[in-house]
Short mmCIF file of C-alpha atoms and ligand atoms in Angstrom, two decimals:
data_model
loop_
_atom_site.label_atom_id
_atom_site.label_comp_id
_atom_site.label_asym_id
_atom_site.label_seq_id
_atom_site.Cartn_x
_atom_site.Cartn_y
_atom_site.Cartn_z
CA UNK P 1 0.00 0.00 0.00
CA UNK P 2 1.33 3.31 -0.52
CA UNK P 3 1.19 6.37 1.06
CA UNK P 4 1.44 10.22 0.50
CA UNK P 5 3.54 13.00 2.52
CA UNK P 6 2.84 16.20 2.13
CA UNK P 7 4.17 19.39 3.26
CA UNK P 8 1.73 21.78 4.26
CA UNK P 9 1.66 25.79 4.53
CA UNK P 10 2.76 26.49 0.91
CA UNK P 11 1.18 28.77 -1.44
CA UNK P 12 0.36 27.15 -4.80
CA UNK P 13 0.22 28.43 -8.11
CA UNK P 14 -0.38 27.55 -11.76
CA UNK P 15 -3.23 25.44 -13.71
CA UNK P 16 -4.59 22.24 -13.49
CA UNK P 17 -6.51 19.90 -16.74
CA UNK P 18 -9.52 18.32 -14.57
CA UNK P 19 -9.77 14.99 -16.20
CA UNK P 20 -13.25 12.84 -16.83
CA UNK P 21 -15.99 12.01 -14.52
CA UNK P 22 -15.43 8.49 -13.39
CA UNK P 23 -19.01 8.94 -12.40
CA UNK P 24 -20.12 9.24 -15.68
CA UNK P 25 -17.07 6.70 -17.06
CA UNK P 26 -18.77 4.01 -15.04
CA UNK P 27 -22.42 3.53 -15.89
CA UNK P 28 -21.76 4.43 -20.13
CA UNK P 29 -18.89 1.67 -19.96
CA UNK P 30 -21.45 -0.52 -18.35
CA UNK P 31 -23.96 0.59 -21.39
CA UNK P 32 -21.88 -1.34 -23.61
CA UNK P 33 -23.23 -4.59 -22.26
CA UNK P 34 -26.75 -3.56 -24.09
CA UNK P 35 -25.35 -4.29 -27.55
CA UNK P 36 -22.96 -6.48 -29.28
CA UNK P 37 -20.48 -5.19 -31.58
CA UNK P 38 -17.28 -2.25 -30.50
CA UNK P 39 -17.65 0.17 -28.53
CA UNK P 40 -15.15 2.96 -27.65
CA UNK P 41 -15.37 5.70 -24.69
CA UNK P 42 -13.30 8.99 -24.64
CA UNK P 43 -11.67 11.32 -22.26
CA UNK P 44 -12.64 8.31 -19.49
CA UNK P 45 -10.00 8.84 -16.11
CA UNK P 46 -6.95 6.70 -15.60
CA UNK P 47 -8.45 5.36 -12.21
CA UNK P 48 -8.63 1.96 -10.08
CA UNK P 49 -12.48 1.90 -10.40
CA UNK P 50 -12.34 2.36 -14.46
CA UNK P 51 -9.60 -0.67 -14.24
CA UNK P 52 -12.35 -2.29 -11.77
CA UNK P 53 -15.08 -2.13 -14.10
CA UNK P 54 -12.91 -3.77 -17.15
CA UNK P 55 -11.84 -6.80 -15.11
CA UNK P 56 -15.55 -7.30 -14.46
CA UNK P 57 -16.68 -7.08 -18.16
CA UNK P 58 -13.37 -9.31 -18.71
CA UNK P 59 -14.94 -11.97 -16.63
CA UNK P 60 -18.05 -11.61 -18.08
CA UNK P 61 -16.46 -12.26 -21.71
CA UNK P 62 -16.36 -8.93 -22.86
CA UNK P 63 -12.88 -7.33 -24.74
CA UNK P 64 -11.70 -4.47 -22.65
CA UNK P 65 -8.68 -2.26 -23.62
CA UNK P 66 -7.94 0.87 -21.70
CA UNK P 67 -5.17 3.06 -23.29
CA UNK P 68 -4.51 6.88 -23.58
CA UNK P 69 -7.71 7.57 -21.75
CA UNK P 70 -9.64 6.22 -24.08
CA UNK P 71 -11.80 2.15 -23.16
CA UNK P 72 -11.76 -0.45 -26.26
CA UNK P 73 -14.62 -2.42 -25.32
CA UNK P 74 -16.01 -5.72 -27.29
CA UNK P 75 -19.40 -6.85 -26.21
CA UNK P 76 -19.81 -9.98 -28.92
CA UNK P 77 -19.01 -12.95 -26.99
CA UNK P 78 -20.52 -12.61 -23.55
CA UNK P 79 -20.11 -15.90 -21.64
CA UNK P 80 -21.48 -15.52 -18.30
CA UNK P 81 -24.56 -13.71 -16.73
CA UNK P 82 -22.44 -13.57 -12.90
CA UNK P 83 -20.91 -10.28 -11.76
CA UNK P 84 -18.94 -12.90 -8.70
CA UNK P 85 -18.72 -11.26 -4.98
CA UNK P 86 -14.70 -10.76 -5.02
CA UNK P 87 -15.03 -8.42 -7.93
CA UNK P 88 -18.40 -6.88 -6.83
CA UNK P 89 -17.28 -6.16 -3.36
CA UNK P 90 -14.46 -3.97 -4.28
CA UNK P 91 -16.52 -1.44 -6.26
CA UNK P 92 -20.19 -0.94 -5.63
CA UNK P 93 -20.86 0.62 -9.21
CA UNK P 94 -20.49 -2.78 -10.61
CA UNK P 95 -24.33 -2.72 -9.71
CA UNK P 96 -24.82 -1.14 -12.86
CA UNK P 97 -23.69 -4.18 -15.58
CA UNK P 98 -27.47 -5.73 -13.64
CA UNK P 99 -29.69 -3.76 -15.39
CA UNK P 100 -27.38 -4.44 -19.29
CA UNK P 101 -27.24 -7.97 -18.87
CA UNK P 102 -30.72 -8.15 -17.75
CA UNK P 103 -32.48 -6.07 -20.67
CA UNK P 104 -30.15 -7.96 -23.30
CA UNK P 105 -30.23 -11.31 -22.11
CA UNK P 106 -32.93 -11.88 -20.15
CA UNK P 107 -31.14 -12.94 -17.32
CA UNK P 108 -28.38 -11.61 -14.52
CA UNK P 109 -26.62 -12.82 -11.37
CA UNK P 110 -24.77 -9.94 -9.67
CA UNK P 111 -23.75 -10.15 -6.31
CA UNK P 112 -25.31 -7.85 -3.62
CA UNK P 113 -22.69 -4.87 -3.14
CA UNK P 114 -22.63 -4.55 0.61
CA UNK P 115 -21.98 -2.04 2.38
CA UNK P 116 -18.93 0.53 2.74
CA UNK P 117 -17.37 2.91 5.07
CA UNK P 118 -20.25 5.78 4.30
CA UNK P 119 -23.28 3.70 4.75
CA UNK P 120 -25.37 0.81 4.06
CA UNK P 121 -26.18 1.37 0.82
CA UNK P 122 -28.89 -1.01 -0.01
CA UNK P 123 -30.14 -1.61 -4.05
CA UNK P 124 -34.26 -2.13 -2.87
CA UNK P 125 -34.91 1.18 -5.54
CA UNK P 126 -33.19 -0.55 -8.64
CA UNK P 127 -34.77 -4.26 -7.43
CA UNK P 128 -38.13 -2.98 -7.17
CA UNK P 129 -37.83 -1.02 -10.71
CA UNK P 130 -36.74 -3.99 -11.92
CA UNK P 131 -39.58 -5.96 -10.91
CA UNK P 132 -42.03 -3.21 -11.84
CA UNK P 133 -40.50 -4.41 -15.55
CA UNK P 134 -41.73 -7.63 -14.88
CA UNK P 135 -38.35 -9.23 -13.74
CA UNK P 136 -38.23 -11.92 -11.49
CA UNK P 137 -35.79 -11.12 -8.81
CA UNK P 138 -34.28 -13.43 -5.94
CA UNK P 139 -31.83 -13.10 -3.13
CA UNK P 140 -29.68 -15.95 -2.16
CA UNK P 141 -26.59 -16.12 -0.39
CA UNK P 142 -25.41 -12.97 -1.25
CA UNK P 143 -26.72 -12.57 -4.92
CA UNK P 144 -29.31 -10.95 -6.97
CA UNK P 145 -30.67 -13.34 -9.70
CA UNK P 146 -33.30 -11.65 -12.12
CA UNK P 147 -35.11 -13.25 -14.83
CA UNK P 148 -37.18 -11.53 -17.09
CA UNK P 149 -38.21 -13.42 -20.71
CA UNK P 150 -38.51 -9.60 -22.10
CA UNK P 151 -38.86 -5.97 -19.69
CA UNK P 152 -41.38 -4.46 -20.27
CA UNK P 153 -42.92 -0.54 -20.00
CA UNK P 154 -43.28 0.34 -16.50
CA UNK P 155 -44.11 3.69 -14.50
CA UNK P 156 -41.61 3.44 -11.24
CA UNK P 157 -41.89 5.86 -8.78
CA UNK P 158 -38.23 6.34 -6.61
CA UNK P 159 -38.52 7.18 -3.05
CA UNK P 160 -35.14 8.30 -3.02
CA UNK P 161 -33.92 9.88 -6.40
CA UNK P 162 -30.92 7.08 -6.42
CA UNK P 163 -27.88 7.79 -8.88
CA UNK P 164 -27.25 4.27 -9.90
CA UNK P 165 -30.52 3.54 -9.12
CA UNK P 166 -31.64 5.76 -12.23
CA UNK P 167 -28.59 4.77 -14.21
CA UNK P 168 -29.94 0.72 -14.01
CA UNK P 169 -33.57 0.98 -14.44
CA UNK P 170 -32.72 3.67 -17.80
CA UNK P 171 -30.73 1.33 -18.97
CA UNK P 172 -32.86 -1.50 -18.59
CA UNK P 173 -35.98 0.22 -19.91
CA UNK P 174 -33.96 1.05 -23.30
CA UNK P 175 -34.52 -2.22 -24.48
CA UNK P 176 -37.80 -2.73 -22.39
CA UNK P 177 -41.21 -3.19 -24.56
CA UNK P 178 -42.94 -0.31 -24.43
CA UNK P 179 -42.24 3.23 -22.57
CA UNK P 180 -40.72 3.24 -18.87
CA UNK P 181 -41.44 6.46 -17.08
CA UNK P 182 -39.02 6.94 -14.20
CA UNK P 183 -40.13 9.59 -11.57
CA UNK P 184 -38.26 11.52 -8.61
CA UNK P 185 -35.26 10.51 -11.30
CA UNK P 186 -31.93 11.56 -10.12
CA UNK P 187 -30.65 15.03 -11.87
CA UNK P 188 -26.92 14.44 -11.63
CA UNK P 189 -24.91 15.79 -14.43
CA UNK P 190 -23.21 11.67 -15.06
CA UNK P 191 -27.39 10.80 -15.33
CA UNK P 192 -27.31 13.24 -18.19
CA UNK P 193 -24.20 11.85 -19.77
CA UNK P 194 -25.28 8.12 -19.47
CA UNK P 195 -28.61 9.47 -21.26
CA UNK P 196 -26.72 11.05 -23.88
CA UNK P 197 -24.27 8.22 -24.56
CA UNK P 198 -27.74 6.14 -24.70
CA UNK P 199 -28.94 7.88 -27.49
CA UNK P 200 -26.09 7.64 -29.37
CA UNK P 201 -26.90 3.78 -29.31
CA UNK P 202 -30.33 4.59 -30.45
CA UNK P 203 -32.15 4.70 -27.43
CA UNK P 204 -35.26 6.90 -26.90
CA UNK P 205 -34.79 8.98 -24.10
CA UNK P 206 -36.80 12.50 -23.11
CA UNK P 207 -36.26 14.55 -19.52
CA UNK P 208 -32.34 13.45 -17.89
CA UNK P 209 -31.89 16.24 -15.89
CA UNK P 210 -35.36 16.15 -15.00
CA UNK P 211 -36.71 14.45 -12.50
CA UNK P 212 -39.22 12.85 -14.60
CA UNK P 213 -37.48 10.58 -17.50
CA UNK P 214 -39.58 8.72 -20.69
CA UNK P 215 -37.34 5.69 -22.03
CA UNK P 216 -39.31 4.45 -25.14
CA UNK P 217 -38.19 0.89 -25.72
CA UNK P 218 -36.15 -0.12 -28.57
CA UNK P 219 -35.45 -4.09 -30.10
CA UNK P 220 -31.72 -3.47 -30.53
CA UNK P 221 -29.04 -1.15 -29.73
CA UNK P 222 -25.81 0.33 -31.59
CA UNK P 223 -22.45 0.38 -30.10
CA UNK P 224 -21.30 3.44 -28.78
CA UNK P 225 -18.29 5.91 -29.42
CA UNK P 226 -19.14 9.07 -27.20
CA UNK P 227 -17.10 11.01 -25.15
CA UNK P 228 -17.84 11.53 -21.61
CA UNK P 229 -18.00 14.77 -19.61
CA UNK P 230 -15.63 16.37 -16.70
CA UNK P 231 -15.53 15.38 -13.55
CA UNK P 232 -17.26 18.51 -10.85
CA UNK P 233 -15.96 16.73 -7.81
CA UNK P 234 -12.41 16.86 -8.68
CA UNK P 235 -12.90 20.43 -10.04
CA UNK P 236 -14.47 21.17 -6.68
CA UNK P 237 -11.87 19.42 -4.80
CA UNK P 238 -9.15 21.94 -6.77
CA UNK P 239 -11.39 25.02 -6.04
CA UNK P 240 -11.32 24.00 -2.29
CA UNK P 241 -7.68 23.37 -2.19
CA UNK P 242 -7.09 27.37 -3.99
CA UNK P 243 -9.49 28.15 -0.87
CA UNK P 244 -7.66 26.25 2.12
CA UNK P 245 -4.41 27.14 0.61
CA UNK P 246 -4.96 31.09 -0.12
CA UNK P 247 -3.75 30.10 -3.50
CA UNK P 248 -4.18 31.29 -7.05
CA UNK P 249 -5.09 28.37 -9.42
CA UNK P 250 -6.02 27.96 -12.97
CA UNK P 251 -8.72 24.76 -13.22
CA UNK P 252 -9.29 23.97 -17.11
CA UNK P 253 -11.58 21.69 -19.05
CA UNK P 254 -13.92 21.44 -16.09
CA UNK P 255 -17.89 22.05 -16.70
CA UNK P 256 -18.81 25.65 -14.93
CA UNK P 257 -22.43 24.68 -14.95
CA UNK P 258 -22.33 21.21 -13.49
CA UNK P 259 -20.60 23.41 -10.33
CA UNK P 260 -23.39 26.11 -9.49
CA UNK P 261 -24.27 24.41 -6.06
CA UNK P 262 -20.22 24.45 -4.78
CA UNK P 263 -19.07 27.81 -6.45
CA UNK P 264 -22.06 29.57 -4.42
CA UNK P 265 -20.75 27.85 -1.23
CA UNK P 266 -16.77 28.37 -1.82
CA UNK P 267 -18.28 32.12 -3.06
CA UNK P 268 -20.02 32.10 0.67
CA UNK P 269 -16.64 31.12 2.12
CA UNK P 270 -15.00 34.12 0.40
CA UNK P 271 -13.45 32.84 -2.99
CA UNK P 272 -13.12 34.65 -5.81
CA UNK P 273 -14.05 32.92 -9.61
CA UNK P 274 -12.71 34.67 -12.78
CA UNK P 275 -13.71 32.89 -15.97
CA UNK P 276 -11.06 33.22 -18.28
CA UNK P 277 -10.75 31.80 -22.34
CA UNK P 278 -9.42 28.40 -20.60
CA UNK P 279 -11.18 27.57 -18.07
CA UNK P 280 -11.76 29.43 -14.68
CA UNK P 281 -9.27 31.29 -12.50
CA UNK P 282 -9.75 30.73 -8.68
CA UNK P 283 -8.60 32.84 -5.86
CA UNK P 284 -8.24 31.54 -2.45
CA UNK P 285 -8.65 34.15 0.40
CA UNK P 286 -6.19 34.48 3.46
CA UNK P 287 -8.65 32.85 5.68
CA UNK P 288 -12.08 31.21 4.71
CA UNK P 289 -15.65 32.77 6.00
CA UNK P 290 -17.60 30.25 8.34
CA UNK P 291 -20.58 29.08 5.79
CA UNK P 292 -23.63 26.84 6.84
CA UNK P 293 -24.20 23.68 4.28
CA UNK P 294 -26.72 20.67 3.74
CA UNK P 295 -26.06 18.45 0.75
CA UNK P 296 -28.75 17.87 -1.40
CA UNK P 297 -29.50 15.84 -4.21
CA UNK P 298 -28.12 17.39 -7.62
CA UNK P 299 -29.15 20.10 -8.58
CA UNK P 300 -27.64 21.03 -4.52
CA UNK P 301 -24.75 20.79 -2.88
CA UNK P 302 -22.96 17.40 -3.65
CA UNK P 303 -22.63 14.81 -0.89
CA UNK P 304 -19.17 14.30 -2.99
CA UNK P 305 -17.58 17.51 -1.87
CA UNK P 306 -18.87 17.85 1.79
CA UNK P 307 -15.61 16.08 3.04
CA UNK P 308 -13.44 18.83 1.45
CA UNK P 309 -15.72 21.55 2.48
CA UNK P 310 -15.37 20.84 5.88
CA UNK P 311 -11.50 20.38 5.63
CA UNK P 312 -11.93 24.35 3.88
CA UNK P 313 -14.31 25.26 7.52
CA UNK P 314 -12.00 23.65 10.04
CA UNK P 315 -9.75 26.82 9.53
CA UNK P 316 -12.73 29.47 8.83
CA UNK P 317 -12.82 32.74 11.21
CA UNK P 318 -16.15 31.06 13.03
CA UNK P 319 -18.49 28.03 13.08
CA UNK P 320 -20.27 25.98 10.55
CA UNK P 321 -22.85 24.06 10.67
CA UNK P 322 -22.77 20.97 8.13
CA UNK P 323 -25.80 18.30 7.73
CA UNK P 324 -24.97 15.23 5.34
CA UNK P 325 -28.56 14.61 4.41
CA UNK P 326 -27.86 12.04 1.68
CA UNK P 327 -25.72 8.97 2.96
CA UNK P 328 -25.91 7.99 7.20
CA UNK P 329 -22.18 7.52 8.23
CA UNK P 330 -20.37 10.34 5.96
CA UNK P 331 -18.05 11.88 8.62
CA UNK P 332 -14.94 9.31 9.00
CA UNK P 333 -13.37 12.34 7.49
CA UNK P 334 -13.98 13.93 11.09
CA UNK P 335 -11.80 12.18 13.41
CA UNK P 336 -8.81 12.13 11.02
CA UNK P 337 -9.81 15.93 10.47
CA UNK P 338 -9.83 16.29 14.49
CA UNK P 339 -6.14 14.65 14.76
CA UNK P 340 -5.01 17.83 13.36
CA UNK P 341 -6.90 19.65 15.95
CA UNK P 342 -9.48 20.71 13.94
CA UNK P 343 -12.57 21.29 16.48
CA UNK P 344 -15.26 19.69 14.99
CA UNK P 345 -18.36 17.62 17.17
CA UNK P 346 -20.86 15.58 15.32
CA UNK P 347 -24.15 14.71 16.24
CA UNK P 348 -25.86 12.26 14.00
CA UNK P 349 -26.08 14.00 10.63
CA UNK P 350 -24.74 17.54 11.75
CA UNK P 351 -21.19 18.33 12.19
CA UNK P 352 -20.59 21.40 14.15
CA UNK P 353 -17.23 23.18 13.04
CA UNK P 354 -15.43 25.59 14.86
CA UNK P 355 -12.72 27.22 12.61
CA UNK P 356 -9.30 27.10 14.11
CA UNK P 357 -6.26 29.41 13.13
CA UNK P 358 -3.93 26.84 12.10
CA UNK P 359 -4.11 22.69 11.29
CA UNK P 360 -0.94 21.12 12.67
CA UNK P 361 0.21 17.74 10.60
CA UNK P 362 -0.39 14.30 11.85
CA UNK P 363 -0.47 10.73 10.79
CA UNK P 364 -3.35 9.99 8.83
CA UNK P 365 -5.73 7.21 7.81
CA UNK P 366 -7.76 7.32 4.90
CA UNK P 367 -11.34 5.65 5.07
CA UNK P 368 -12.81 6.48 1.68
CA UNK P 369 -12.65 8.24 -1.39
CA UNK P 370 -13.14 11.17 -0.89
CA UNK P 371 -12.45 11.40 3.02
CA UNK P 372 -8.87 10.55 1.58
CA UNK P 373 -9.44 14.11 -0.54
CA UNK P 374 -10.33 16.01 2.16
CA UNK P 375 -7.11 15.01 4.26
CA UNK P 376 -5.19 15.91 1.35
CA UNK P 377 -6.91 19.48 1.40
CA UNK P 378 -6.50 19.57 4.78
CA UNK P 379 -2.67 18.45 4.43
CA UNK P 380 -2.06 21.10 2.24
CA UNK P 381 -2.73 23.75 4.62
CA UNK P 382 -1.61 21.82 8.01
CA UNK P 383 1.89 23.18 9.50
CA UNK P 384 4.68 20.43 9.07
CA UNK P 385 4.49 17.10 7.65
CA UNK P 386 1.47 15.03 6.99
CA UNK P 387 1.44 11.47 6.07
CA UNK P 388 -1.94 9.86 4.58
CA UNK P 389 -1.81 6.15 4.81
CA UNK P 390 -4.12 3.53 2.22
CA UNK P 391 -3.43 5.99 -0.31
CA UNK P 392 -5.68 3.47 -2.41
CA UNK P 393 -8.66 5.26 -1.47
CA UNK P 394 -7.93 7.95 -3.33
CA UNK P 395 -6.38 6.42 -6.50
CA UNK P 396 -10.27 5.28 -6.71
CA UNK P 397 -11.06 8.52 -8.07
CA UNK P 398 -8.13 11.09 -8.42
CA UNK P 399 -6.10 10.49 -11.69
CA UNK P 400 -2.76 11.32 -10.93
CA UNK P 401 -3.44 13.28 -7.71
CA UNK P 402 0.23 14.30 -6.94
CA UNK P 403 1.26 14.45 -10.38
CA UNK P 404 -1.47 18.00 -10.75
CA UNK P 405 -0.06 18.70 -6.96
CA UNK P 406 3.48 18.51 -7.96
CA UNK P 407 2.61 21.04 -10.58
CA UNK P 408 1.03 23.39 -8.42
CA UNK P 409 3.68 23.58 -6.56
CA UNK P 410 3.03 21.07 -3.70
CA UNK P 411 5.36 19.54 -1.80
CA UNK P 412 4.02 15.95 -2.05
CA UNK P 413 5.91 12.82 -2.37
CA UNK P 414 4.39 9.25 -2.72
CA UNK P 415 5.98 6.11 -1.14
CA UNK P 416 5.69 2.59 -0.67
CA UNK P 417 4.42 1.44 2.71
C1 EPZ A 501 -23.72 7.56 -6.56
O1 EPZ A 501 -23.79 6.50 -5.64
C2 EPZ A 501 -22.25 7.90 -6.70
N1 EPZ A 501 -21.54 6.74 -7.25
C3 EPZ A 501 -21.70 8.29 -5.34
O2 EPZ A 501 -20.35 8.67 -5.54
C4 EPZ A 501 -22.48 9.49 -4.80
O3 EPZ A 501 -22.01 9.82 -3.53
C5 EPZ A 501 -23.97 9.14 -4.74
O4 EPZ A 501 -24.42 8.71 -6.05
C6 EPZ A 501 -24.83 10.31 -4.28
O5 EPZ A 501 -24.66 11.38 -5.17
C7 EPZ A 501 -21.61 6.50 -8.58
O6 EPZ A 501 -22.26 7.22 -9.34
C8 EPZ A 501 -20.82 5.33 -9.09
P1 EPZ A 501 -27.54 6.77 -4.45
P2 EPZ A 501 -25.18 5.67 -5.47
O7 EPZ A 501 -28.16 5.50 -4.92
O8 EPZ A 501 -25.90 5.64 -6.75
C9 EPZ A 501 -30.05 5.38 -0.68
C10 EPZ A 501 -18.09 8.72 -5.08
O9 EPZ A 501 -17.53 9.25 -4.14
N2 EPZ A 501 -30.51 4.29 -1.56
O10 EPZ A 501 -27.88 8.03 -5.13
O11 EPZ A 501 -24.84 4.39 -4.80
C11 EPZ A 501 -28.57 5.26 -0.38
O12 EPZ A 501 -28.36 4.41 0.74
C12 EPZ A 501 -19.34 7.90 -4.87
O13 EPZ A 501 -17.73 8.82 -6.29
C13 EPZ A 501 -31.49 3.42 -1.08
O14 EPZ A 501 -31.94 3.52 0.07
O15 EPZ A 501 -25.95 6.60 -4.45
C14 EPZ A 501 -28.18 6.69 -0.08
O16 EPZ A 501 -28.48 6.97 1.26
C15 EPZ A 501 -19.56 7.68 -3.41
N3 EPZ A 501 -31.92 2.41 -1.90
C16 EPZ A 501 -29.08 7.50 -1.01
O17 EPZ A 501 -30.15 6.62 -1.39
C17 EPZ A 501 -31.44 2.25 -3.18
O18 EPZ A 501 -31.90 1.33 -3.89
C18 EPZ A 501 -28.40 7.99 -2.27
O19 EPZ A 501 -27.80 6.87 -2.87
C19 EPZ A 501 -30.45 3.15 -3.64
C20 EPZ A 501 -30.01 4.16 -2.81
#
């Protein structure tokens, strides 16, 4: 395992080329499954998850090539219907090759995900869609099977507007009889893209983006070459670290109006945004404002970035108040966090944040993905050294995290454990 040191208190300068959503890399890869022939994806992140997703379409049968950030994906000679538990259980996303298999072949075995470090995270939403299709679903020992001759049509209403949850039940309904009306859909940006790439297969799709989304069935579906969008939570992740840092930085290729939600926060926390030709110039301020956030379901704040923007408030001049509204155990950030004496209390779904001067560097363990990026924005600003062990948690969705440091300006080194 490896881990990163970083030295903390320095001002950083220069640009940085935010690379693609993984977010959005994840469910259009799994799209391929829905046809048989070559597919390609573009501008898709050098990341353990994307390298995740390939060995699972590899054991499925599939042909995947990942090179120059670019997937080479051939769907002809699928030879099993089971997504196994050891592959599974190290990414959660591989939930979404259930719904593909499914609407193509009439029948899937994908093991249950389990749960991680931010919550339980339970698939009932994209089960009882399924079924709502007409699948036959079981649970035993550990795995989903579904059945389902043909999907058909099917209103679904989601309690919970569910990411993936979306992401399955559109995919499945492309290639459903009949038209699948999804409602309380989820808004996110990757929704959109997954939507978009779908089309570009042939599917019939009206309203991603809305909450209310009409799949028309189609009998077959093309192969798809698309190109996927940016990814917002490492552009927000940058825009924090300009904030924490009181640095000037340069983010390009990054999507200004898949951020609205964050920049009005960072803006709040006294950040400055000048869009320039290339992309968007971001000023960090000598010390942050105290601001008040809930996360929210896109179009809101993203759950993705509270980590970070508490790391930002742990050195504002008062107290926050920040309520994770979206997953139940989202704060392992906050001990780590506290370890550099940051003063923060939790109770239940509220963190209370009192802004210190100054974080001083300790040892640190990373829990999850992006708890990992909000020790590294808290690193950056900490006095002294700072160590961040299980460094894989962040190679899960950073591309080549200290590589864009380095070129800011950071002192960050990575090493072997
Ligand atoms: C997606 O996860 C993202 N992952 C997450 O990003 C992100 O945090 C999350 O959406 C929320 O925005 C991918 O897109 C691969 P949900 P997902 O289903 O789809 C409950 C990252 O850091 N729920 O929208 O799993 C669930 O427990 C990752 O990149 C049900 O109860 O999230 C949670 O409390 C972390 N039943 C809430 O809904 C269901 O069937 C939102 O979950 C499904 C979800």
């Amino acid at each position: 395992m490896d881990k990163l040191i970083i030295q903390g208190s320095k001002k950083l300068k220069g640009e940085v080329e935010i690379s693609g959503a993984k977010n959005a890399a994840l469910p259009i890869i799994a799209a391929s499954l829905l046809t048989s022939g070559f597919s390609t994806v573009n501008m898709v992140p050098d990341l353990k998850d994307v390298t995740t997703i390939g060995k699972l379409l590899t054991y499925l049968g599939a042909e995947f090539h990942y090179e120059k950030r670019k997937a080479f994906i051939h769907t002809e000679k699928i030879r099993t219907l089971e997504a196994p538990y050891d592959l599974v259980r190290t990414m959660r996303a591989s939930i979404l090759v259930l719904g593909p298999l499914l609407a193509r072949f009439g029948k899937a075995k994908v093991s249950l995900p389990g749960g991680c470090a931010i919550g339980a995270r339970p698939i009932n939403l994209h089960l009882m869609g399924l079924e709502k299709m007409g699948a036959d679903i079981k649970l035993e020992s550990g795995y989903v099977i579904a059945k389902a001759k043909r999907l058909k049509g099917a209103s679904i209403y989601l309690d919970i507007p569910s990411v993936t949850g979306t992401e399955n039940l559109m995919m499945a309904a492309a290639l459903a009889k009949g038209k699948t009306i999804l409602e309380n859909a989820a808004r996110e940006p990757e929704v959109i893209d997954l939507a978009n790439a779908l089309i570009t297969m042939g599917a019939k799709i009206q309203g991603a983006g809305e909450s209310i989304i009409e799949i028309e069935g189609v009998d077959e579906l093309k192969p798809i070459h698309y190109s996927i969008i940016p990814d917002r939570i490492e552009a927000g992740t940058f825009m924090t670290i300009a904030g924490i840092t009181g640095s000037t930085i340069l983010i390009k290729g990054c999507r200004m109006d898949h951020l609205d939600a964050p920049m009005m926060k960072l803006k709040e926390a006294g950040l400055v945004f000048e869009h320039v030709s290339d992309g968007i110039r971001v000023l960090g301020p000598s010390r942050p404002k105290s601001v008040d956030l809930k996360t929210r379901p896109y179009p809101g704040f993203p759950t993705d970035m509270q980590a970070q923007f508490m790391a930002l408030m742990s050195i504002a001049d008062r107290t926050s108040i920040i309520k994770e509204t979206i997953f139940e155990n989202r704060f392992m950030h906050v001990a780590e966090l506290r370890r550099m004496g940051a003063d923060i209390t939790v109770e239940g779904g509220t963190a209370t944040v009192r802004g210190i001067e100054k974080l001083k560097s300790a040892p640190l363990m990373a829990t999850d993905l992006r708890a990992s990026a909000s020790l590294v924005v808290a690193a950056l600003a900490a006095k002294g050294e700072t160590t961040i062990h299980r460094l894989y948690h962040l190679k899960r969705g950073y591309e080549k995290m200290e590589e864009k440091l380095l070129r800011l300006g950071a002192e960050v080194r990575r090493v072997k454990e």
